[in-house]
Amino acid sequence: MSETISLSLTINGKPHTVDVEPRTLLVHLLRDTLQMTGTHIGCDTSQCGACTVLLNGSAVKSCTVLAVQADGEQVTTVEGLGTLENLHPIQQGFWEKHGLQCGFCTPGVMMAATDLLAHNPNPTEEEIRDGLEGVLCRCTGYQNIVRAVQYAAQQMNQQVGEPEVAAEAEGGRG
């Protein structure tokens, strides 16, 4: 009988308390224990990045993180980005610019792109390619992925600017 450890973490804004074996990887906690299968396992050796999630807002390969390392932390998976009714700009970008392709790497790319845009809201094409280099696309269709991230950056920057424009318009009325 193996020993388990109780841990509490917040995933996609919802608290979870689970018992895991100390050697359980975060990706296995997400997929096997919590049935959050949006995070993919591609290589299990941290080479492909399909398992990328955000841990406290920073992209990590969840196949290299022990679940116990996420105790008390915030985890965001691709399921936490948006909804079918209200896609996140990253998801909308992949839809609009055909960045999905076979879809296997897509969750990891979206999470890496989310981290990139959180730290650099106006990346150049080169910065996008550098920011996504830890995630491999087996379809090799990086051009559409880059366009999807550019689209998302543009949409996110417009959303940030909209309240300012609205506030200016309201101020102009008074």
Short mmCIF file of N, CA and C in Angstrom, two decimals:
data_model
loop_
_atom_site.label_atom_id
_atom_site.label_comp_id
_atom_site.label_asym_id
_atom_site.label_seq_id
_atom_site.Cartn_x
_atom_site.Cartn_y
_atom_site.Cartn_z
N MET A 1 0.84 -1.18 0.00
CA MET A 1 0.00 0.00 0.00
C MET A 1 0.88 1.24 0.00
N SER A 2 0.62 2.14 -0.95
CA SER A 2 1.46 3.32 -1.02
C SER A 2 0.86 4.45 -0.19
N GLU A 3 1.72 5.28 0.29
CA GLU A 3 1.33 6.43 1.08
C GLU A 3 0.78 7.53 0.17
N THR A 4 -0.21 8.25 0.64
CA THR A 4 -0.72 9.38 -0.14
C THR A 4 -0.57 10.67 0.66
N ILE A 5 -0.59 11.74 -0.07
CA ILE A 5 -0.48 13.08 0.51
C ILE A 5 -1.71 13.86 0.08
N SER A 6 -2.31 14.57 1.03
CA SER A 6 -3.45 15.41 0.71
C SER A 6 -2.95 16.79 0.28
N LEU A 7 -3.45 17.25 -0.84
CA LEU A 7 -3.08 18.59 -1.28
C LEU A 7 -4.29 19.35 -1.76
N SER A 8 -4.19 20.65 -1.64
CA SER A 8 -5.26 21.55 -2.07
C SER A 8 -4.69 22.52 -3.08
N LEU A 9 -5.38 22.68 -4.17
CA LEU A 9 -4.96 23.61 -5.18
C LEU A 9 -6.19 24.16 -5.90
N THR A 10 -6.00 25.24 -6.58
CA THR A 10 -7.09 25.85 -7.33
C THR A 10 -6.80 25.64 -8.81
N ILE A 11 -7.77 25.02 -9.49
CA ILE A 11 -7.61 24.75 -10.91
C ILE A 11 -8.73 25.45 -11.66
N ASN A 12 -8.35 26.31 -12.55
CA ASN A 12 -9.31 27.08 -13.35
C ASN A 12 -10.32 27.81 -12.45
N GLY A 13 -9.81 28.31 -11.34
CA GLY A 13 -10.62 29.10 -10.43
C GLY A 13 -11.44 28.31 -9.42
N LYS A 14 -11.37 26.99 -9.49
CA LYS A 14 -12.15 26.15 -8.57
C LYS A 14 -11.22 25.40 -7.62
N PRO A 15 -11.53 25.43 -6.31
CA PRO A 15 -10.67 24.72 -5.35
C PRO A 15 -10.85 23.20 -5.45
N HIS A 16 -9.74 22.50 -5.28
CA HIS A 16 -9.76 21.03 -5.29
C HIS A 16 -8.88 20.55 -4.14
N THR A 17 -9.34 19.53 -3.45
CA THR A 17 -8.54 18.84 -2.45
C THR A 17 -8.50 17.38 -2.86
N VAL A 18 -7.29 16.84 -3.02
CA VAL A 18 -7.14 15.47 -3.52
C VAL A 18 -6.02 14.78 -2.75
N ASP A 19 -6.08 13.47 -2.72
CA ASP A 19 -5.01 12.65 -2.15
C ASP A 19 -4.25 12.04 -3.32
N VAL A 20 -2.92 12.21 -3.30
CA VAL A 20 -2.10 11.68 -4.39
C VAL A 20 -0.88 10.97 -3.82
N GLU A 21 -0.32 10.07 -4.59
CA GLU A 21 0.97 9.50 -4.24
C GLU A 21 2.02 10.58 -4.46
N PRO A 22 3.06 10.61 -3.64
CA PRO A 22 4.06 11.68 -3.76
C PRO A 22 4.70 11.78 -5.14
N ARG A 23 4.74 10.68 -5.89
CA ARG A 23 5.39 10.71 -7.20
C ARG A 23 4.45 11.09 -8.33
N THR A 24 3.20 11.40 -8.04
CA THR A 24 2.22 11.75 -9.08
C THR A 24 2.60 13.05 -9.77
N LEU A 25 2.62 13.01 -11.08
CA LEU A 25 2.91 14.22 -11.85
C LEU A 25 1.64 15.05 -11.98
N LEU A 26 1.82 16.36 -12.12
CA LEU A 26 0.68 17.26 -12.25
C LEU A 26 -0.19 16.87 -13.44
N VAL A 27 0.40 16.51 -14.54
CA VAL A 27 -0.39 16.14 -15.72
C VAL A 27 -1.27 14.92 -15.44
N HIS A 28 -0.78 13.97 -14.66
CA HIS A 28 -1.58 12.79 -14.33
C HIS A 28 -2.69 13.14 -13.32
N LEU A 29 -2.40 14.06 -12.41
CA LEU A 29 -3.45 14.52 -11.50
C LEU A 29 -4.58 15.15 -12.32
N LEU A 30 -4.20 16.02 -13.26
CA LEU A 30 -5.22 16.71 -14.06
C LEU A 30 -6.03 15.72 -14.90
N ARG A 31 -5.35 14.86 -15.63
CA ARG A 31 -6.02 13.98 -16.58
C ARG A 31 -6.67 12.77 -15.90
N ASP A 32 -5.93 12.07 -15.07
CA ASP A 32 -6.40 10.79 -14.54
C ASP A 32 -7.29 10.94 -13.31
N THR A 33 -6.90 11.82 -12.42
CA THR A 33 -7.66 11.98 -11.18
C THR A 33 -8.84 12.93 -11.35
N LEU A 34 -8.60 14.06 -12.00
CA LEU A 34 -9.64 15.08 -12.11
C LEU A 34 -10.37 15.07 -13.46
N GLN A 35 -9.97 14.17 -14.35
CA GLN A 35 -10.63 14.02 -15.66
C GLN A 35 -10.61 15.29 -16.50
N MET A 36 -9.58 16.11 -16.34
CA MET A 36 -9.42 17.31 -17.17
C MET A 36 -8.48 16.92 -18.31
N THR A 37 -9.05 16.41 -19.37
CA THR A 37 -8.25 15.81 -20.43
C THR A 37 -7.84 16.79 -21.53
N GLY A 38 -8.10 18.07 -21.33
CA GLY A 38 -7.66 19.05 -22.32
C GLY A 38 -6.14 19.14 -22.38
N THR A 39 -5.49 18.91 -21.27
CA THR A 39 -4.03 18.90 -21.23
C THR A 39 -3.56 17.56 -21.78
N HIS A 40 -2.73 17.59 -22.81
CA HIS A 40 -2.31 16.35 -23.47
C HIS A 40 -0.94 15.88 -22.97
N ILE A 41 -0.74 14.58 -23.07
CA ILE A 41 0.57 13.97 -22.80
C ILE A 41 1.12 13.55 -24.15
N GLY A 42 2.20 14.19 -24.56
CA GLY A 42 2.78 13.86 -25.87
C GLY A 42 3.97 12.96 -25.75
N CYS A 43 4.94 13.34 -24.96
CA CYS A 43 6.20 12.60 -24.93
C CYS A 43 6.55 12.09 -23.54
N ASP A 44 5.98 12.71 -22.49
CA ASP A 44 6.27 12.35 -21.10
C ASP A 44 7.73 12.61 -20.73
N THR A 45 8.44 13.36 -21.54
CA THR A 45 9.85 13.65 -21.24
C THR A 45 10.15 15.15 -21.34
N SER A 46 9.16 15.99 -21.33
CA SER A 46 9.26 17.45 -21.39
C SER A 46 9.79 17.98 -22.71
N GLN A 47 9.76 17.18 -23.75
CA GLN A 47 10.28 17.62 -25.04
C GLN A 47 9.23 18.33 -25.89
N CYS A 48 7.97 17.87 -25.84
CA CYS A 48 6.98 18.36 -26.82
C CYS A 48 6.13 19.53 -26.34
N GLY A 49 5.90 19.66 -25.05
CA GLY A 49 5.15 20.79 -24.52
C GLY A 49 3.64 20.68 -24.63
N ALA A 50 3.12 19.55 -25.10
CA ALA A 50 1.67 19.39 -25.22
C ALA A 50 0.98 19.48 -23.86
N CYS A 51 1.73 19.25 -22.79
CA CYS A 51 1.17 19.24 -21.43
C CYS A 51 1.29 20.59 -20.74
N THR A 52 1.63 21.63 -21.46
CA THR A 52 1.86 22.94 -20.85
C THR A 52 0.59 23.49 -20.20
N VAL A 53 0.73 23.94 -18.97
CA VAL A 53 -0.34 24.61 -18.21
C VAL A 53 0.29 25.84 -17.56
N LEU A 54 -0.54 26.66 -16.97
CA LEU A 54 -0.03 27.80 -16.21
C LEU A 54 -0.04 27.44 -14.74
N LEU A 55 1.08 27.64 -14.08
CA LEU A 55 1.19 27.47 -12.63
C LEU A 55 1.49 28.85 -12.07
N ASN A 56 0.52 29.40 -11.35
CA ASN A 56 0.62 30.78 -10.85
C ASN A 56 0.92 31.75 -11.98
N GLY A 57 0.32 31.51 -13.14
CA GLY A 57 0.44 32.42 -14.27
C GLY A 57 1.62 32.19 -15.18
N SER A 58 2.50 31.28 -14.84
CA SER A 58 3.67 31.01 -15.68
C SER A 58 3.54 29.63 -16.32
N ALA A 59 3.91 29.55 -17.60
CA ALA A 59 3.82 28.29 -18.33
C ALA A 59 4.82 27.28 -17.76
N VAL A 60 4.32 26.07 -17.51
CA VAL A 60 5.17 24.97 -17.08
C VAL A 60 4.73 23.72 -17.83
N LYS A 61 5.65 22.82 -18.02
CA LYS A 61 5.31 21.53 -18.62
C LYS A 61 4.88 20.62 -17.47
N SER A 62 3.60 20.30 -17.45
CA SER A 62 3.04 19.59 -16.29
C SER A 62 3.54 18.16 -16.17
N CYS A 63 4.27 17.66 -17.18
CA CYS A 63 4.86 16.32 -17.05
C CYS A 63 6.18 16.38 -16.29
N THR A 64 6.63 17.60 -15.94
CA THR A 64 7.87 17.73 -15.18
C THR A 64 7.62 18.33 -13.79
N VAL A 65 6.34 18.50 -13.44
CA VAL A 65 5.98 19.08 -12.14
C VAL A 65 5.26 18.01 -11.32
N LEU A 66 5.74 17.78 -10.12
CA LEU A 66 5.03 16.87 -9.22
C LEU A 66 3.76 17.56 -8.74
N ALA A 67 2.70 16.80 -8.61
CA ALA A 67 1.44 17.38 -8.15
C ALA A 67 1.61 18.06 -6.80
N VAL A 68 2.44 17.50 -5.93
CA VAL A 68 2.64 18.10 -4.61
C VAL A 68 3.30 19.48 -4.70
N GLN A 69 4.01 19.75 -5.80
CA GLN A 69 4.60 21.07 -5.99
C GLN A 69 3.53 22.13 -6.27
N ALA A 70 2.35 21.69 -6.66
CA ALA A 70 1.25 22.61 -6.95
C ALA A 70 0.34 22.81 -5.73
N ASP A 71 0.70 22.21 -4.60
CA ASP A 71 -0.12 22.35 -3.39
C ASP A 71 -0.21 23.82 -3.00
N GLY A 72 -1.44 24.30 -2.87
CA GLY A 72 -1.67 25.69 -2.49
C GLY A 72 -1.54 26.69 -3.63
N GLU A 73 -1.32 26.19 -4.84
CA GLU A 73 -1.05 27.08 -5.98
C GLU A 73 -2.26 27.17 -6.91
N GLN A 74 -2.13 28.06 -7.90
CA GLN A 74 -3.17 28.28 -8.91
C GLN A 74 -2.72 27.62 -10.21
N VAL A 75 -3.56 26.76 -10.76
CA VAL A 75 -3.27 26.10 -12.02
C VAL A 75 -4.34 26.49 -13.02
N THR A 76 -3.91 26.80 -14.23
CA THR A 76 -4.86 27.08 -15.30
C THR A 76 -4.56 26.14 -16.45
N THR A 77 -5.59 25.45 -16.89
CA THR A 77 -5.47 24.55 -18.04
C THR A 77 -6.21 25.17 -19.22
N VAL A 78 -6.13 24.53 -20.36
CA VAL A 78 -6.82 25.05 -21.54
C VAL A 78 -8.33 25.13 -21.30
N GLU A 79 -8.87 24.27 -20.45
CA GLU A 79 -10.30 24.33 -20.12
C GLU A 79 -10.65 25.62 -19.38
N GLY A 80 -9.66 26.25 -18.77
CA GLY A 80 -9.91 27.45 -18.00
C GLY A 80 -9.77 28.74 -18.79
N LEU A 81 -9.41 28.65 -20.05
CA LEU A 81 -9.22 29.88 -20.84
C LEU A 81 -10.53 30.57 -21.17
N GLY A 82 -11.46 29.87 -21.74
CA GLY A 82 -12.72 30.46 -22.16
C GLY A 82 -13.79 29.39 -22.23
N THR A 83 -14.95 29.78 -22.74
CA THR A 83 -16.04 28.83 -22.88
C THR A 83 -16.44 28.78 -24.35
N LEU A 84 -17.27 27.82 -24.70
CA LEU A 84 -17.75 27.74 -26.07
C LEU A 84 -18.51 29.00 -26.46
N GLU A 85 -19.22 29.57 -25.49
CA GLU A 85 -20.00 30.79 -25.76
C GLU A 85 -19.13 32.04 -25.74
N ASN A 86 -18.01 31.98 -25.06
CA ASN A 86 -17.14 33.15 -24.92
C ASN A 86 -15.69 32.71 -24.98
N LEU A 87 -15.21 32.52 -26.21
CA LEU A 87 -13.84 32.05 -26.38
C LEU A 87 -12.84 33.11 -25.91
N HIS A 88 -11.74 32.64 -25.34
CA HIS A 88 -10.62 33.51 -25.00
C HIS A 88 -10.02 33.99 -26.32
N PRO A 89 -9.44 35.19 -26.38
CA PRO A 89 -8.83 35.66 -27.64
C PRO A 89 -7.83 34.67 -28.24
N ILE A 90 -7.11 33.94 -27.40
CA ILE A 90 -6.18 32.92 -27.93
C ILE A 90 -6.98 31.85 -28.68
N GLN A 91 -8.04 31.36 -28.07
CA GLN A 91 -8.87 30.34 -28.72
C GLN A 91 -9.50 30.89 -29.99
N GLN A 92 -9.98 32.13 -29.92
CA GLN A 92 -10.59 32.76 -31.10
C GLN A 92 -9.56 32.91 -32.22
N GLY A 93 -8.34 33.25 -31.85
CA GLY A 93 -7.27 33.39 -32.84
C GLY A 93 -6.98 32.08 -33.55
N PHE A 94 -6.94 30.99 -32.79
CA PHE A 94 -6.70 29.69 -33.41
C PHE A 94 -7.84 29.32 -34.35
N TRP A 95 -9.06 29.70 -33.98
CA TRP A 95 -10.24 29.44 -34.82
C TRP A 95 -10.16 30.27 -36.10
N GLU A 96 -9.91 31.56 -35.94
CA GLU A 96 -9.93 32.49 -37.08
C GLU A 96 -8.77 32.27 -38.04
N LYS A 97 -7.60 31.92 -37.53
CA LYS A 97 -6.40 31.82 -38.36
C LYS A 97 -5.97 30.39 -38.65
N HIS A 98 -6.85 29.44 -38.40
CA HIS A 98 -6.60 28.03 -38.72
C HIS A 98 -5.35 27.49 -38.03
N GLY A 99 -5.16 27.88 -36.78
CA GLY A 99 -4.00 27.41 -36.03
C GLY A 99 -4.21 26.05 -35.40
N LEU A 100 -5.41 25.50 -35.51
CA LEU A 100 -5.72 24.25 -34.82
C LEU A 100 -5.04 23.04 -35.44
N GLN A 101 -5.08 22.89 -36.73
CA GLN A 101 -4.50 21.76 -37.46
C GLN A 101 -4.98 20.44 -36.85
N CYS A 102 -4.10 19.51 -36.47
CA CYS A 102 -4.59 18.24 -35.91
C CYS A 102 -5.09 18.42 -34.48
N GLY A 103 -4.62 19.46 -33.81
CA GLY A 103 -5.11 19.78 -32.48
C GLY A 103 -4.35 19.16 -31.33
N PHE A 104 -3.40 18.28 -31.59
CA PHE A 104 -2.74 17.62 -30.48
C PHE A 104 -1.91 18.58 -29.64
N CYS A 105 -1.15 19.44 -30.28
CA CYS A 105 -0.30 20.38 -29.55
C CYS A 105 -1.06 21.62 -29.09
N THR A 106 -2.26 21.82 -29.62
CA THR A 106 -2.99 23.07 -29.43
C THR A 106 -3.14 23.49 -27.97
N PRO A 107 -3.53 22.62 -27.04
CA PRO A 107 -3.64 23.08 -25.65
C PRO A 107 -2.33 23.63 -25.10
N GLY A 108 -1.24 22.95 -25.39
CA GLY A 108 0.06 23.42 -24.91
C GLY A 108 0.47 24.73 -25.55
N VAL A 109 0.22 24.85 -26.86
CA VAL A 109 0.56 26.10 -27.55
C VAL A 109 -0.28 27.24 -27.00
N MET A 110 -1.56 26.99 -26.79
CA MET A 110 -2.43 28.06 -26.27
C MET A 110 -1.96 28.52 -24.89
N MET A 111 -1.55 27.60 -24.05
CA MET A 111 -1.12 28.00 -22.71
C MET A 111 0.22 28.73 -22.77
N ALA A 112 1.13 28.28 -23.63
CA ALA A 112 2.40 28.99 -23.78
C ALA A 112 2.16 30.39 -24.36
N ALA A 113 1.22 30.50 -25.29
CA ALA A 113 0.89 31.79 -25.88
C ALA A 113 0.24 32.72 -24.85
N THR A 114 -0.57 32.16 -23.99
CA THR A 114 -1.20 32.96 -22.92
C THR A 114 -0.12 33.55 -22.01
N ASP A 115 0.84 32.73 -21.65
CA ASP A 115 1.96 33.21 -20.82
C ASP A 115 2.73 34.29 -21.57
N LEU A 116 3.02 34.04 -22.84
CA LEU A 116 3.76 35.01 -23.65
C LEU A 116 3.04 36.36 -23.68
N LEU A 117 1.75 36.34 -24.00
CA LEU A 117 1.01 37.61 -24.13
C LEU A 117 0.79 38.30 -22.79
N ALA A 118 0.80 37.55 -21.70
CA ALA A 118 0.68 38.17 -20.38
C ALA A 118 1.94 38.99 -20.05
N HIS A 119 3.07 38.52 -20.56
CA HIS A 119 4.33 39.19 -20.29
C HIS A 119 4.76 40.13 -21.41
N ASN A 120 4.23 39.93 -22.60
CA ASN A 120 4.59 40.76 -23.75
C ASN A 120 3.34 40.92 -24.62
N PRO A 121 2.52 41.94 -24.37
CA PRO A 121 1.26 42.09 -25.10
C PRO A 121 1.42 42.47 -26.58
N ASN A 122 2.60 42.88 -26.99
CA ASN A 122 2.83 43.26 -28.39
C ASN A 122 4.05 42.55 -28.95
N PRO A 123 4.03 41.23 -29.01
CA PRO A 123 5.23 40.52 -29.47
C PRO A 123 5.40 40.63 -30.98
N THR A 124 6.65 40.66 -31.39
CA THR A 124 6.96 40.57 -32.82
C THR A 124 6.80 39.11 -33.24
N GLU A 125 6.85 38.86 -34.54
CA GLU A 125 6.76 37.48 -35.02
C GLU A 125 7.90 36.65 -34.44
N GLU A 126 9.09 37.23 -34.40
CA GLU A 126 10.24 36.51 -33.85
C GLU A 126 10.04 36.20 -32.37
N GLU A 127 9.49 37.15 -31.62
CA GLU A 127 9.25 36.92 -30.19
C GLU A 127 8.18 35.85 -29.98
N ILE A 128 7.19 35.80 -30.86
CA ILE A 128 6.18 34.74 -30.76
C ILE A 128 6.84 33.39 -31.02
N ARG A 129 7.62 33.32 -32.06
CA ARG A 129 8.30 32.04 -32.36
C ARG A 129 9.23 31.62 -31.21
N ASP A 130 9.94 32.57 -30.63
CA ASP A 130 10.81 32.26 -29.48
C ASP A 130 9.98 31.83 -28.28
N GLY A 131 8.84 32.51 -28.05
CA GLY A 131 7.99 32.20 -26.91
C GLY A 131 7.32 30.84 -26.99
N LEU A 132 7.16 30.35 -28.21
CA LEU A 132 6.50 29.05 -28.40
C LEU A 132 7.48 27.93 -28.68
N GLU A 133 8.77 28.19 -28.60
CA GLU A 133 9.74 27.18 -29.02
C GLU A 133 9.73 25.93 -28.13
N GLY A 134 9.17 25.99 -26.95
CA GLY A 134 9.12 24.81 -26.08
C GLY A 134 7.96 23.88 -26.39
N VAL A 135 7.15 24.24 -27.39
CA VAL A 135 6.01 23.41 -27.76
C VAL A 135 6.16 23.01 -29.22
N LEU A 136 6.17 21.72 -29.47
CA LEU A 136 6.37 21.22 -30.83
C LEU A 136 5.04 20.93 -31.50
N CYS A 137 4.91 21.39 -32.75
CA CYS A 137 3.75 21.08 -33.57
C CYS A 137 4.18 20.01 -34.56
N ARG A 138 3.59 18.84 -34.44
CA ARG A 138 3.97 17.73 -35.33
C ARG A 138 3.47 17.95 -36.75
N CYS A 139 2.48 18.83 -36.90
CA CYS A 139 1.99 19.16 -38.24
C CYS A 139 2.93 20.17 -38.91
N THR A 140 3.80 20.77 -38.13
CA THR A 140 4.78 21.76 -38.58
C THR A 140 4.13 23.00 -39.19
N GLY A 141 2.91 23.28 -38.81
CA GLY A 141 2.22 24.44 -39.37
C GLY A 141 2.36 25.66 -38.51
N TYR A 142 3.55 26.03 -38.20
CA TYR A 142 3.78 27.12 -37.26
C TYR A 142 3.28 28.47 -37.77
N GLN A 143 3.24 28.66 -39.08
CA GLN A 143 2.84 29.97 -39.59
C GLN A 143 1.43 30.33 -39.15
N ASN A 144 0.50 29.38 -39.23
CA ASN A 144 -0.87 29.67 -38.79
C ASN A 144 -0.95 29.86 -37.27
N ILE A 145 -0.12 29.17 -36.54
CA ILE A 145 -0.08 29.35 -35.09
C ILE A 145 0.41 30.76 -34.76
N VAL A 146 1.45 31.19 -35.44
CA VAL A 146 1.97 32.55 -35.22
C VAL A 146 0.89 33.58 -35.57
N ARG A 147 0.19 33.38 -36.67
CA ARG A 147 -0.89 34.30 -37.04
C ARG A 147 -2.00 34.30 -35.97
N ALA A 148 -2.27 33.14 -35.41
CA ALA A 148 -3.31 33.04 -34.36
C ALA A 148 -2.90 33.84 -33.13
N VAL A 149 -1.64 33.77 -32.76
CA VAL A 149 -1.15 34.52 -31.59
C VAL A 149 -1.15 36.02 -31.90
N GLN A 150 -0.77 36.39 -33.12
CA GLN A 150 -0.82 37.81 -33.50
C GLN A 150 -2.26 38.33 -33.43
N TYR A 151 -3.19 37.52 -33.92
CA TYR A 151 -4.61 37.89 -33.88
C TYR A 151 -5.05 38.07 -32.42
N ALA A 152 -4.66 37.12 -31.56
CA ALA A 152 -5.05 37.20 -30.15
C ALA A 152 -4.47 38.44 -29.49
N ALA A 153 -3.21 38.74 -29.80
CA ALA A 153 -2.57 39.93 -29.22
C ALA A 153 -3.35 41.18 -29.63
N GLN A 154 -3.73 41.24 -30.90
CA GLN A 154 -4.48 42.40 -31.39
C GLN A 154 -5.83 42.51 -30.68
N GLN A 155 -6.52 41.38 -30.54
CA GLN A 155 -7.82 41.38 -29.87
C GLN A 155 -7.70 41.78 -28.40
N MET A 156 -6.69 41.26 -27.73
CA MET A 156 -6.49 41.57 -26.31
C MET A 156 -6.14 43.04 -26.12
N ASN A 157 -5.34 43.58 -27.02
CA ASN A 157 -4.98 44.99 -26.92
C ASN A 157 -6.18 45.89 -27.18
N GLN A 158 -7.05 45.48 -28.10
CA GLN A 158 -8.28 46.25 -28.35
C GLN A 158 -9.20 46.23 -27.13
N GLN A 159 -9.28 45.05 -26.46
CA GLN A 159 -10.12 44.93 -25.27
C GLN A 159 -9.61 45.83 -24.16
N VAL A 160 -8.30 45.93 -24.03
CA VAL A 160 -7.71 46.79 -23.00
C VAL A 160 -8.01 48.24 -23.33
N GLY A 161 -7.99 48.60 -24.60
CA GLY A 161 -8.22 49.97 -25.00
C GLY A 161 -9.68 50.38 -24.96
N GLU A 162 -10.61 49.43 -25.06
CA GLU A 162 -12.04 49.76 -25.09
C GLU A 162 -12.53 50.50 -23.86
N PRO A 163 -12.18 50.08 -22.62
CA PRO A 163 -12.66 50.84 -21.46
C PRO A 163 -12.13 52.28 -21.45
N GLU A 164 -10.89 52.46 -21.93
CA GLU A 164 -10.33 53.81 -21.97
C GLU A 164 -11.11 54.67 -22.95
N VAL A 165 -11.46 54.10 -24.11
CA VAL A 165 -12.23 54.83 -25.10
C VAL A 165 -13.61 55.16 -24.55
N ALA A 166 -14.23 54.16 -23.87
CA ALA A 166 -15.55 54.38 -23.29
C ALA A 166 -15.50 55.46 -22.22
N ALA A 167 -14.46 55.44 -21.38
CA ALA A 167 -14.32 56.45 -20.34
C ALA A 167 -14.13 57.83 -20.94
N GLU A 168 -13.33 57.89 -22.02
CA GLU A 168 -13.11 59.18 -22.69
C GLU A 168 -14.42 59.69 -23.29
N ALA A 169 -15.20 58.76 -23.89
CA ALA A 169 -16.47 59.16 -24.49
C ALA A 169 -17.44 59.67 -23.43
N GLU A 170 -17.46 58.98 -22.27
CA GLU A 170 -18.35 59.42 -21.19
C GLU A 170 -17.91 60.78 -20.66
N GLY A 171 -16.61 60.98 -20.55
CA GLY A 171 -16.09 62.25 -20.07
C GLY A 171 -16.41 63.38 -21.04
N GLY A 172 -16.46 63.04 -22.33
CA GLY A 172 -16.75 64.04 -23.34
C GLY A 172 -18.20 64.47 -23.35
N ARG A 173 -19.07 63.58 -22.80
CA ARG A 173 -20.50 63.89 -22.79
C ARG A 173 -20.87 64.90 -21.71
N GLY A 174 -20.12 64.86 -20.59
CA GLY A 174 -20.50 65.62 -19.42
C GLY A 174 -20.17 67.03 -19.53
#
